[in-house]
PDB file of C-alpha atoms and ligand atoms in Angstrom:
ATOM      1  CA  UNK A  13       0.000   0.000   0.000  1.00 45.00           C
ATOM      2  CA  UNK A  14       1.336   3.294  -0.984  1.00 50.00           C
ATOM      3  CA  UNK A  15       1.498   5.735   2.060  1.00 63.00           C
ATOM      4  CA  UNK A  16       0.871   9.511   1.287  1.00 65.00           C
ATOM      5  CA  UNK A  17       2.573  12.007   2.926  1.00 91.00           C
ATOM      6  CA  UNK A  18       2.423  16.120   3.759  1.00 97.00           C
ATOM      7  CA  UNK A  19       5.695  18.024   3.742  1.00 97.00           C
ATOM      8  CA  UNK A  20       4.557  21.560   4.837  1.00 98.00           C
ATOM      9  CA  UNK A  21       6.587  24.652   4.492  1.00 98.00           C
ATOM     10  CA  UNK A  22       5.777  28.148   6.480  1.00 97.00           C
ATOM     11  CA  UNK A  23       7.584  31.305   6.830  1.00 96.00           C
ATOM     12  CA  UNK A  24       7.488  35.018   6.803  1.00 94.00           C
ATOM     13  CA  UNK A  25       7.710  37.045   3.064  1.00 90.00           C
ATOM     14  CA  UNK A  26      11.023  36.278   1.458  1.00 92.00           C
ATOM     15  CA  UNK A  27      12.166  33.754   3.193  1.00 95.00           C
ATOM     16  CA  UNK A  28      12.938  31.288   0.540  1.00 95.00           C
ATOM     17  CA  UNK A  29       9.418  29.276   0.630  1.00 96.00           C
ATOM     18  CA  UNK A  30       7.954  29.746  -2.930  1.00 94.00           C
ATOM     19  CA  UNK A  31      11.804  28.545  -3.990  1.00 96.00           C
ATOM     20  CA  UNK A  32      12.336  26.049  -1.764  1.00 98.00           C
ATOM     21  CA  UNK A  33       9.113  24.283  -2.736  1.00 98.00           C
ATOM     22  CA  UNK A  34       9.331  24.381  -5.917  1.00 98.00           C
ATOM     23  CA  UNK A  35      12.306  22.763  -5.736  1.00 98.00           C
ATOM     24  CA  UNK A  36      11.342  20.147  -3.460  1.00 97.00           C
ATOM     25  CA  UNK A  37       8.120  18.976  -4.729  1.00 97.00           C
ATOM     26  CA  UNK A  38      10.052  18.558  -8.545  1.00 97.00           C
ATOM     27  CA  UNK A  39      12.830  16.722  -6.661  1.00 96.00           C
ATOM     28  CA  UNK A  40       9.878  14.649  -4.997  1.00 96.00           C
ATOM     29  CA  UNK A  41       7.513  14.356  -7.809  1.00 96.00           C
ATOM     30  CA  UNK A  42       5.230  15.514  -4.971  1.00 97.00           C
ATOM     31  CA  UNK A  43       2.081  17.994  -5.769  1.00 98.00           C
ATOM     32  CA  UNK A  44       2.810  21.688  -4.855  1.00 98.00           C
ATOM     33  CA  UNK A  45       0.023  23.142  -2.696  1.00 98.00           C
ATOM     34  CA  UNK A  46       0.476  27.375  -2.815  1.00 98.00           C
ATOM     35  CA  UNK A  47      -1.732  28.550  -0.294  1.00 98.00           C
ATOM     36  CA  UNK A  48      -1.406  32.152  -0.888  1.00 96.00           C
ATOM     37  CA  UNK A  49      -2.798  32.160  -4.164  1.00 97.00           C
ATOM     38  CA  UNK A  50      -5.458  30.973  -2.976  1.00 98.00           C
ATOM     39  CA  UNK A  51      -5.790  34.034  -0.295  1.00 97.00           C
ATOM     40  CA  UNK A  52      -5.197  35.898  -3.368  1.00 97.00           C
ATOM     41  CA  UNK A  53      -7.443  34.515  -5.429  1.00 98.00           C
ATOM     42  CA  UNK A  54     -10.627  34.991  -2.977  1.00 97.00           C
ATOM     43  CA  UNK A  55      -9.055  38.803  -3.023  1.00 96.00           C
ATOM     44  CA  UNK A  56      -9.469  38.831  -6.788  1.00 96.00           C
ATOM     45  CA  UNK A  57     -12.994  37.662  -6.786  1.00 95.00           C
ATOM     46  CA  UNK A  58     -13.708  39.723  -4.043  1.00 95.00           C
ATOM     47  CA  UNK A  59     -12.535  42.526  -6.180  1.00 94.00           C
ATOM     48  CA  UNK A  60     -14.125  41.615  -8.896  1.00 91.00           C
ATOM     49  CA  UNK A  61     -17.787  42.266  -7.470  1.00 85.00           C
ATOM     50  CA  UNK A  62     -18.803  45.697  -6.879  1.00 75.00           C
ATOM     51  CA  UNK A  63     -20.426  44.926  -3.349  1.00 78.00           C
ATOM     52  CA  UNK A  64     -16.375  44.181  -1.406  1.00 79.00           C
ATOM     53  CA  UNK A  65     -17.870  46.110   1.512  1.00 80.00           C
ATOM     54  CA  UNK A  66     -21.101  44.443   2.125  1.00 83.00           C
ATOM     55  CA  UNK A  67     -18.937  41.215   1.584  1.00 84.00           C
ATOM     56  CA  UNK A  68     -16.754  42.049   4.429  1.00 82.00           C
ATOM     57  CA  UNK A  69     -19.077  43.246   6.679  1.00 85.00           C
ATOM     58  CA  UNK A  70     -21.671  40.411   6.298  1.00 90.00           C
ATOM     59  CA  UNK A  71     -20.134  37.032   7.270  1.00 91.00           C
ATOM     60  CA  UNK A  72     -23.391  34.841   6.168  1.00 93.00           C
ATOM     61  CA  UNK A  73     -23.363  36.863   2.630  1.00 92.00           C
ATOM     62  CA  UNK A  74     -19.661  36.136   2.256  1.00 94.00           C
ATOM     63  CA  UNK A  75     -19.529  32.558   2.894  1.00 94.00           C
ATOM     64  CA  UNK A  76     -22.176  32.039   0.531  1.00 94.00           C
ATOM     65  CA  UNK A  77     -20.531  33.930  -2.458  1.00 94.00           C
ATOM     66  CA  UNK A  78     -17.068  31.884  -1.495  1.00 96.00           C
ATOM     67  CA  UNK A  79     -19.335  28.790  -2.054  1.00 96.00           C
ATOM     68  CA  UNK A  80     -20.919  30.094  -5.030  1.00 94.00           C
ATOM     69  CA  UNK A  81     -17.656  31.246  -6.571  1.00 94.00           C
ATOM     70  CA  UNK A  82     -15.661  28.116  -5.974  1.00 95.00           C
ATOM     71  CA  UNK A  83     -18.053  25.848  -7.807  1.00 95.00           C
ATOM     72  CA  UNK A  84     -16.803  27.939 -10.927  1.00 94.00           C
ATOM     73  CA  UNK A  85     -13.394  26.992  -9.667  1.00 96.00           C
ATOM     74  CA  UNK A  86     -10.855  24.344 -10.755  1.00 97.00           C
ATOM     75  CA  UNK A  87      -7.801  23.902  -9.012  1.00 97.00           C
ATOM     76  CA  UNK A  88      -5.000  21.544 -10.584  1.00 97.00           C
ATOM     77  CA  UNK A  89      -2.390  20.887  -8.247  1.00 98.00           C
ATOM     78  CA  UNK A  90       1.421  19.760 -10.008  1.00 98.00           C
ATOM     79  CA  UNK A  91       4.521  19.804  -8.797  1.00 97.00           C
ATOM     80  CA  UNK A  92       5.590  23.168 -10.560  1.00 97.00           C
ATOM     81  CA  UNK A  93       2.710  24.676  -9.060  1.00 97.00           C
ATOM     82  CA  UNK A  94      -0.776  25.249  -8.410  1.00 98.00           C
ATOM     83  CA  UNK A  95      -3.075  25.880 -11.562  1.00 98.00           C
ATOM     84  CA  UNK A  96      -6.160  28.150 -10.820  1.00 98.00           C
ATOM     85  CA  UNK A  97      -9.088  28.314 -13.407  1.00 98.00           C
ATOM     86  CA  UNK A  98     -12.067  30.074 -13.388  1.00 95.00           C
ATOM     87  CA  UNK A  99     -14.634  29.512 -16.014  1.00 91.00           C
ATOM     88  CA  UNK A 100     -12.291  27.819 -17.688  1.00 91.00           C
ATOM     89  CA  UNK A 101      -9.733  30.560 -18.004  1.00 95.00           C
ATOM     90  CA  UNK A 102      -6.253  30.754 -16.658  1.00 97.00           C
ATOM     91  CA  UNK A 103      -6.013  32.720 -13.720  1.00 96.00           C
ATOM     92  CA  UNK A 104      -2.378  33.568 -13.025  1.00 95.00           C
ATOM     93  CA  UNK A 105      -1.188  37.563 -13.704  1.00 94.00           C
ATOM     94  CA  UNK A 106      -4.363  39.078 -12.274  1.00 95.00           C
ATOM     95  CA  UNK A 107      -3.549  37.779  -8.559  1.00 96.00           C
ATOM     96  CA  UNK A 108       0.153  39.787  -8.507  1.00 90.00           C
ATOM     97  CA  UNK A 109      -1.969  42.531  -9.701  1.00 91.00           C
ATOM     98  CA  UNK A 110      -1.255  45.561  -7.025  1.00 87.00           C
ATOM     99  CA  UNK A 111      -5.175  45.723  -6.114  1.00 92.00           C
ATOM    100  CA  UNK A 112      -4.736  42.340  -4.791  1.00 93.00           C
ATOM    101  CA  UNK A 113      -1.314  43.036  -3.136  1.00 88.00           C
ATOM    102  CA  UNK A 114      -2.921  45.769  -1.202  1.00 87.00           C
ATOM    103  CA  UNK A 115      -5.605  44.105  -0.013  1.00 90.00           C
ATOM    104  CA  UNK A 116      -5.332  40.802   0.079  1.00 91.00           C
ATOM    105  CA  UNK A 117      -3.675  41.040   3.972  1.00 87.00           C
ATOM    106  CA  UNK A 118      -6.844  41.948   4.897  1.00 88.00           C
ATOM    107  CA  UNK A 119      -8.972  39.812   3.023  1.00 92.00           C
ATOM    108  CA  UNK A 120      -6.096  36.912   4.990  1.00 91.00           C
ATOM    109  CA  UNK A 121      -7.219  38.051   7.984  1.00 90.00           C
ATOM    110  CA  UNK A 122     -10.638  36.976   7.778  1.00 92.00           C
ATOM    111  CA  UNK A 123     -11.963  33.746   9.673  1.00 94.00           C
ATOM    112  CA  UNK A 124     -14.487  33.228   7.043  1.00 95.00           C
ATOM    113  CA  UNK A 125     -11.869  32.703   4.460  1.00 96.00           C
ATOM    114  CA  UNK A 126      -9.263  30.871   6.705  1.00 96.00           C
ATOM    115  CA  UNK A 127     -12.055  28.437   8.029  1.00 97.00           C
ATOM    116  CA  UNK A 128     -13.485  28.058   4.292  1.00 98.00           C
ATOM    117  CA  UNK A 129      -9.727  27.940   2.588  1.00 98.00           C
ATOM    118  CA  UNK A 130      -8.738  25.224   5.473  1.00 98.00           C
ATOM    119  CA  UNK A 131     -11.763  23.076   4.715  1.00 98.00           C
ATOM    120  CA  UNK A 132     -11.055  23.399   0.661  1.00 98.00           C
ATOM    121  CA  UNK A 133      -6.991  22.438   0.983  1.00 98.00           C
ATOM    122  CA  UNK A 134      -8.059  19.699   3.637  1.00 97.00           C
ATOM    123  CA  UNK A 135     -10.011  18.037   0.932  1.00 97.00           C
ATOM    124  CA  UNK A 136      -7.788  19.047  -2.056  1.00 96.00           C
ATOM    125  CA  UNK A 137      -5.208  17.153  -0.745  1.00 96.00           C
ATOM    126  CA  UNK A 138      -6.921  13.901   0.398  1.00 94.00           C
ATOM    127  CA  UNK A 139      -4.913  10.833  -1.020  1.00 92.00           C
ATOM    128  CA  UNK A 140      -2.669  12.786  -2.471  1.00 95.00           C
ATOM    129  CA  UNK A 141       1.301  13.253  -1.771  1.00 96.00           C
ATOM    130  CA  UNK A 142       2.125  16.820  -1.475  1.00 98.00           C
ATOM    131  CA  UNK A 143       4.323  20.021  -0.512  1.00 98.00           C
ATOM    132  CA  UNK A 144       2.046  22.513   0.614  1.00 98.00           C
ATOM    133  CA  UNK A 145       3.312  26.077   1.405  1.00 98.00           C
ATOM    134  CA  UNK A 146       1.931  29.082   2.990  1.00 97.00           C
ATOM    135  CA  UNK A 147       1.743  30.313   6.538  1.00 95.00           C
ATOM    136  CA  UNK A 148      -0.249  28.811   8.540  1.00 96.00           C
ATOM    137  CA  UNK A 149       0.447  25.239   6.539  1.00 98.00           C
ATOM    138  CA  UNK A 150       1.671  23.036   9.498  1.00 97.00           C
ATOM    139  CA  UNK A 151      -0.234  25.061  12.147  1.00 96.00           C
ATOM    140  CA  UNK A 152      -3.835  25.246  11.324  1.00 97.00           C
ATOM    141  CA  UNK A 153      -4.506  23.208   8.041  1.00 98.00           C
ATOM    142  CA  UNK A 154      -2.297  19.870   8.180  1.00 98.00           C
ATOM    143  CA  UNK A 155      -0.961  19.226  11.910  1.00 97.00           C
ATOM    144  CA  UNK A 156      -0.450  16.280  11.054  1.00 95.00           C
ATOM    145  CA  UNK A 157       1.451  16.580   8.371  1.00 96.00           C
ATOM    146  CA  UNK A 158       4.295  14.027   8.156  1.00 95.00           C
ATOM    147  CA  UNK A 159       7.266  16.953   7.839  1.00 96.00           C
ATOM    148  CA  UNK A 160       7.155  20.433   8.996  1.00 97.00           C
ATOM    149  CA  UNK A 161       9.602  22.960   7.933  1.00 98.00           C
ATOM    150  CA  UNK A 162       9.914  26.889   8.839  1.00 98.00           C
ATOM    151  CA  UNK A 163      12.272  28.869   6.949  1.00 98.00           C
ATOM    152  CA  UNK A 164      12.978  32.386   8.441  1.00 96.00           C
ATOM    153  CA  UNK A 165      15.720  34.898   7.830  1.00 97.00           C
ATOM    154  CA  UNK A 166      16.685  37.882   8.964  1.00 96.00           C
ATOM    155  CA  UNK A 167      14.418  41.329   7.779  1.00 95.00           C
ATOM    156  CA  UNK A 168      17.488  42.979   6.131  1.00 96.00           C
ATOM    157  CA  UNK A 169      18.298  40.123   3.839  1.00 97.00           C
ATOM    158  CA  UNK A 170      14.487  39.328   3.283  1.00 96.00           C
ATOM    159  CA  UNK A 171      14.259  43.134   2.273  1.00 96.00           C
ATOM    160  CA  UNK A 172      17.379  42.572  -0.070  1.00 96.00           C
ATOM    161  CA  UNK A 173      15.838  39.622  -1.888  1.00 93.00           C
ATOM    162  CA  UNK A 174      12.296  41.549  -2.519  1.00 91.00           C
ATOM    163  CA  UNK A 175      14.060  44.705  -3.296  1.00 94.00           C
ATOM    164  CA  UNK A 176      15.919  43.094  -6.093  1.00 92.00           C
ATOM    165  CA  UNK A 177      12.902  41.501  -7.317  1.00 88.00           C
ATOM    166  CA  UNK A 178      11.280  44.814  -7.466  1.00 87.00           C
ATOM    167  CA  UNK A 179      13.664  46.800  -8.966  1.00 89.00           C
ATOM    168  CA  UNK A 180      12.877  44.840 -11.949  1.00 85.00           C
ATOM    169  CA  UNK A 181       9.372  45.898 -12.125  1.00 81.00           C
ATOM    170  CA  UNK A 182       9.637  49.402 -10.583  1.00 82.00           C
ATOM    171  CA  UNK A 183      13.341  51.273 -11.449  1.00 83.00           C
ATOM    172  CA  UNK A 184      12.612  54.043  -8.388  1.00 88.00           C
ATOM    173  CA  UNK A 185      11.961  51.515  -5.845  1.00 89.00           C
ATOM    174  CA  UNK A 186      13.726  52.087  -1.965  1.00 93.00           C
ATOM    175  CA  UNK A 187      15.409  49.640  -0.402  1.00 95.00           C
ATOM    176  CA  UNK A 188      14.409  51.511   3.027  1.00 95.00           C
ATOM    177  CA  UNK A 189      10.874  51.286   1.385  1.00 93.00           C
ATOM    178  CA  UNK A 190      10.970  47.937   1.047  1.00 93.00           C
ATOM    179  CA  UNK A 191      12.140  46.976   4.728  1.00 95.00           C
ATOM    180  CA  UNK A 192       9.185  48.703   6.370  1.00 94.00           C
ATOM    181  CA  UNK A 193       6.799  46.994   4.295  1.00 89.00           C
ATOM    182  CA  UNK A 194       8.986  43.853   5.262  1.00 91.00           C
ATOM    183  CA  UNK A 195       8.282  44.410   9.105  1.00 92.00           C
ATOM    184  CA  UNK A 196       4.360  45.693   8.570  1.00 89.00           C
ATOM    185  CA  UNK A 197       3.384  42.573   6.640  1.00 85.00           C
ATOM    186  CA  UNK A 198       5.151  40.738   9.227  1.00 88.00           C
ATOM    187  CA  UNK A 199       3.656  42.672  11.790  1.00 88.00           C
ATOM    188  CA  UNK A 200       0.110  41.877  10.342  1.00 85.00           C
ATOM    189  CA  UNK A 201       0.958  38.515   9.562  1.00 86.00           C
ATOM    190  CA  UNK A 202       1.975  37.411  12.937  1.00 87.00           C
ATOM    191  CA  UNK A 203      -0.650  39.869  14.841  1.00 89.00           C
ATOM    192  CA  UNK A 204      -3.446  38.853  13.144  1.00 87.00           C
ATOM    193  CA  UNK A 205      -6.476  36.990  15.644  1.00 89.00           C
ATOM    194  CA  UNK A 206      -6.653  34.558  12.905  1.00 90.00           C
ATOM    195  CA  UNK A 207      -4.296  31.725  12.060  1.00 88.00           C
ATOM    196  CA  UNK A 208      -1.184  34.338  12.896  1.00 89.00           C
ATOM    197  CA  UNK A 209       2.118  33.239  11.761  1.00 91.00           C
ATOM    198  CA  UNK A 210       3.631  30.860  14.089  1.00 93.00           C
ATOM    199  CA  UNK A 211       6.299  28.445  14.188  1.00 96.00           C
ATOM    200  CA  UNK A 212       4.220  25.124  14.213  1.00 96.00           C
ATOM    201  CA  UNK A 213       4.494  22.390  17.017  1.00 94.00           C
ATOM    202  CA  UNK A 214       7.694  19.897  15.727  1.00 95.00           C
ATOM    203  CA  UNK A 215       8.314  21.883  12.252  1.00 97.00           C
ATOM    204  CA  UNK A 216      12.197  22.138  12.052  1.00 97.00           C
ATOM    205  CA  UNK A 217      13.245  25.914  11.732  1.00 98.00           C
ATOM    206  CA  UNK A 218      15.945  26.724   8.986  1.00 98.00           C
ATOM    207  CA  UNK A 219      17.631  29.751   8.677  1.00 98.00           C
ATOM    208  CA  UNK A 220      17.772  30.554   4.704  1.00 97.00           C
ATOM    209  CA  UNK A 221      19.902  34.105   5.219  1.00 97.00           C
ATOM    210  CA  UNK A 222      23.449  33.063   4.032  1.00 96.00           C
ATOM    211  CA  UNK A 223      22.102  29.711   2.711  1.00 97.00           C
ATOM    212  CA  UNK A 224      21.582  28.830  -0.885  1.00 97.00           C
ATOM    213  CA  UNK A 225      18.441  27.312  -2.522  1.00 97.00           C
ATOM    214  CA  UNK A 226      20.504  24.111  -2.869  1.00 97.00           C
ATOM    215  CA  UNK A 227      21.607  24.205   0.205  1.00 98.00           C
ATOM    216  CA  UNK A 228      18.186  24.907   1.887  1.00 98.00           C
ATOM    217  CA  UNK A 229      17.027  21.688  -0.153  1.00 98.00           C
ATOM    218  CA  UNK A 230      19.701  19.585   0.776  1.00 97.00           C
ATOM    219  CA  UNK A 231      18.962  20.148   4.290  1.00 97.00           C
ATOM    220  CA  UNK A 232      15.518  19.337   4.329  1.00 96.00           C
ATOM    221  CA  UNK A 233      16.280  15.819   2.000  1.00 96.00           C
ATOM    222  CA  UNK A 234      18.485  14.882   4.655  1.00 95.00           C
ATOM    223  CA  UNK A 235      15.657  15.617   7.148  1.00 94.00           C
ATOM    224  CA  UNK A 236      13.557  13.479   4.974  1.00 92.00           C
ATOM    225  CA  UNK A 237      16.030  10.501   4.872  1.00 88.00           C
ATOM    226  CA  UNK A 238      16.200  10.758   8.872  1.00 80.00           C
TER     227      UNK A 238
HETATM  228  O1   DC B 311       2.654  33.818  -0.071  1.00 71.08           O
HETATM  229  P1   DC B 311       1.855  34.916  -0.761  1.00 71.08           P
HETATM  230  O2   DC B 311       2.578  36.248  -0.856  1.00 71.08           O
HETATM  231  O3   DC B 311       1.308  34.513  -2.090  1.00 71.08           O
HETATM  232  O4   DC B 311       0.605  35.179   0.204  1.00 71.08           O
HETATM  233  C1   DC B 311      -0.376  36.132  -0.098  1.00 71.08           C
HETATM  234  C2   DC B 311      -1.071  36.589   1.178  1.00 71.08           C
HETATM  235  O5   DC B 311      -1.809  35.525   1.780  1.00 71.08           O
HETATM  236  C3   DC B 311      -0.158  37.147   2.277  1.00 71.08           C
HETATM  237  O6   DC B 311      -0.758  38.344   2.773  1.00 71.08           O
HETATM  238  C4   DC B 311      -0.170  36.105   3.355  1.00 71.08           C
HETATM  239  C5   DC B 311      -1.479  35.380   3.142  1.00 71.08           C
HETATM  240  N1   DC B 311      -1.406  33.943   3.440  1.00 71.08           N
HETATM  241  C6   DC B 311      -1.949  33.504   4.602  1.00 71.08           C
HETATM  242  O7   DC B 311      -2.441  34.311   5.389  1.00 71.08           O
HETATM  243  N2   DC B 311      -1.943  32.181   4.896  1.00 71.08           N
HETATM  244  C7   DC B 311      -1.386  31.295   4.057  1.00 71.08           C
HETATM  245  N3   DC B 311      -1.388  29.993   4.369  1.00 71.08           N
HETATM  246  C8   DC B 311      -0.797  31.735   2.848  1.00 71.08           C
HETATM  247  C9   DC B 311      -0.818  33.075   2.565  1.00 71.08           C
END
């Protein structure tokens, strides 16, 4: 009999996790489960209505237009990444978009979408061997997940690593700029009444600052082989 397993990976912004696995679940041939786009994509489609208010301030109305929505939804899950369709269309660009960047924090923070997100990835990844990434992965949604991993390091480098990323989009962006946000989304993040960003029971905690992707893997195969 074939025995499934759940490798989660948490971790503040930049620490390494959308890398890390990536590179794990190819090296695997496990399925990779990206939570936050699916936090982003409830931000999208929360966007997309012109009612976000009401949504937010009504918990009955929102939980019925999350269950309405996501029967439009189809989520393939591979081990480059996770696929999100809706109506058929690929859904990929639009949830980077800046309108989702600025709110989707907030839309995070809501225990609506945490307990209805929880619920979906539970049964998304039933039977199924997988790498699923996020914040709150080996917390909240899979305790019992067979590995836990949290990758930190420290705000400056974190800050470096988005800053370069950023410059390639936006030519005038601040490094100082980009630390502040670093420590507010953090802030928020870890704050937040909800599922806050924690370092879950048993995960082992790897420090990514002066660590290469490679070397990041490495140490979480020999993890695996212990
Ligand atoms: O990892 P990301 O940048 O795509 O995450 C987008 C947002 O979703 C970010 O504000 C953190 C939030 N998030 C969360 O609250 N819980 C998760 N498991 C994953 C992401």
């Amino acid at each position: 009999m074939r025995i499934f397993k759940i490798i989660t990976i948490d971790g503040p912004a930049s620490s390494g996790k959308t890398t890390i696995s990536r590179l794990l679940a190819k090296k695997l041939n496990y399925l990779l489960l990206e939570s936050g786009s699916l936090y982003r994509l409830v931000t999208y489609l929360l966007l997309s209505t012109s009612d976000l208010k009401n949504y937010l301030k009504d918990s009955q109305k929102l939980l019925k237009f999350l269950e309405d929505m996501f029967k439009e939804i189809e989520i393939k899950l591979l081990s480059e990444g996770t696929f999100i369709y809706w109506k058929e269309r690929l859904i990929k660009e639009e949830l980077r978009s800046k309108d989702v960047e600025n709110v989707v924090s907030k839309v995070a923070a809501l225990k609506e979408v945490r307990d209805f997100l929880t619920n979906f990835m539970r049964k998304l990844a039933e039977n199924k061997s997988i790498v699923a990434e996020g914040r709150d992965m080996g917390s909240v949604v899979f305790p019992y997940a067979d590995l836990k991993i949290f990758l930190t390091a420290s705000d400056e480098v974190r800050a470096r690593r988005r800053f370069k990323e950023k410059l390639n989009k936006e030519s005038n962006c601040k490094y100082e700029e980009v630390l502040e946000n670093i420590k507010f989304r953090d802030e928020l993040d870890s704050k937040r009444a909800v599922a806050p960003l924690t370092v879950p029971d048993s995960a082992y905690v790897i420090d990514t600052s002066y660590l290469t992707p490679e070397q990041v893997l490495n140490e979480i195969l020999k993890l695996i082989e212990k």
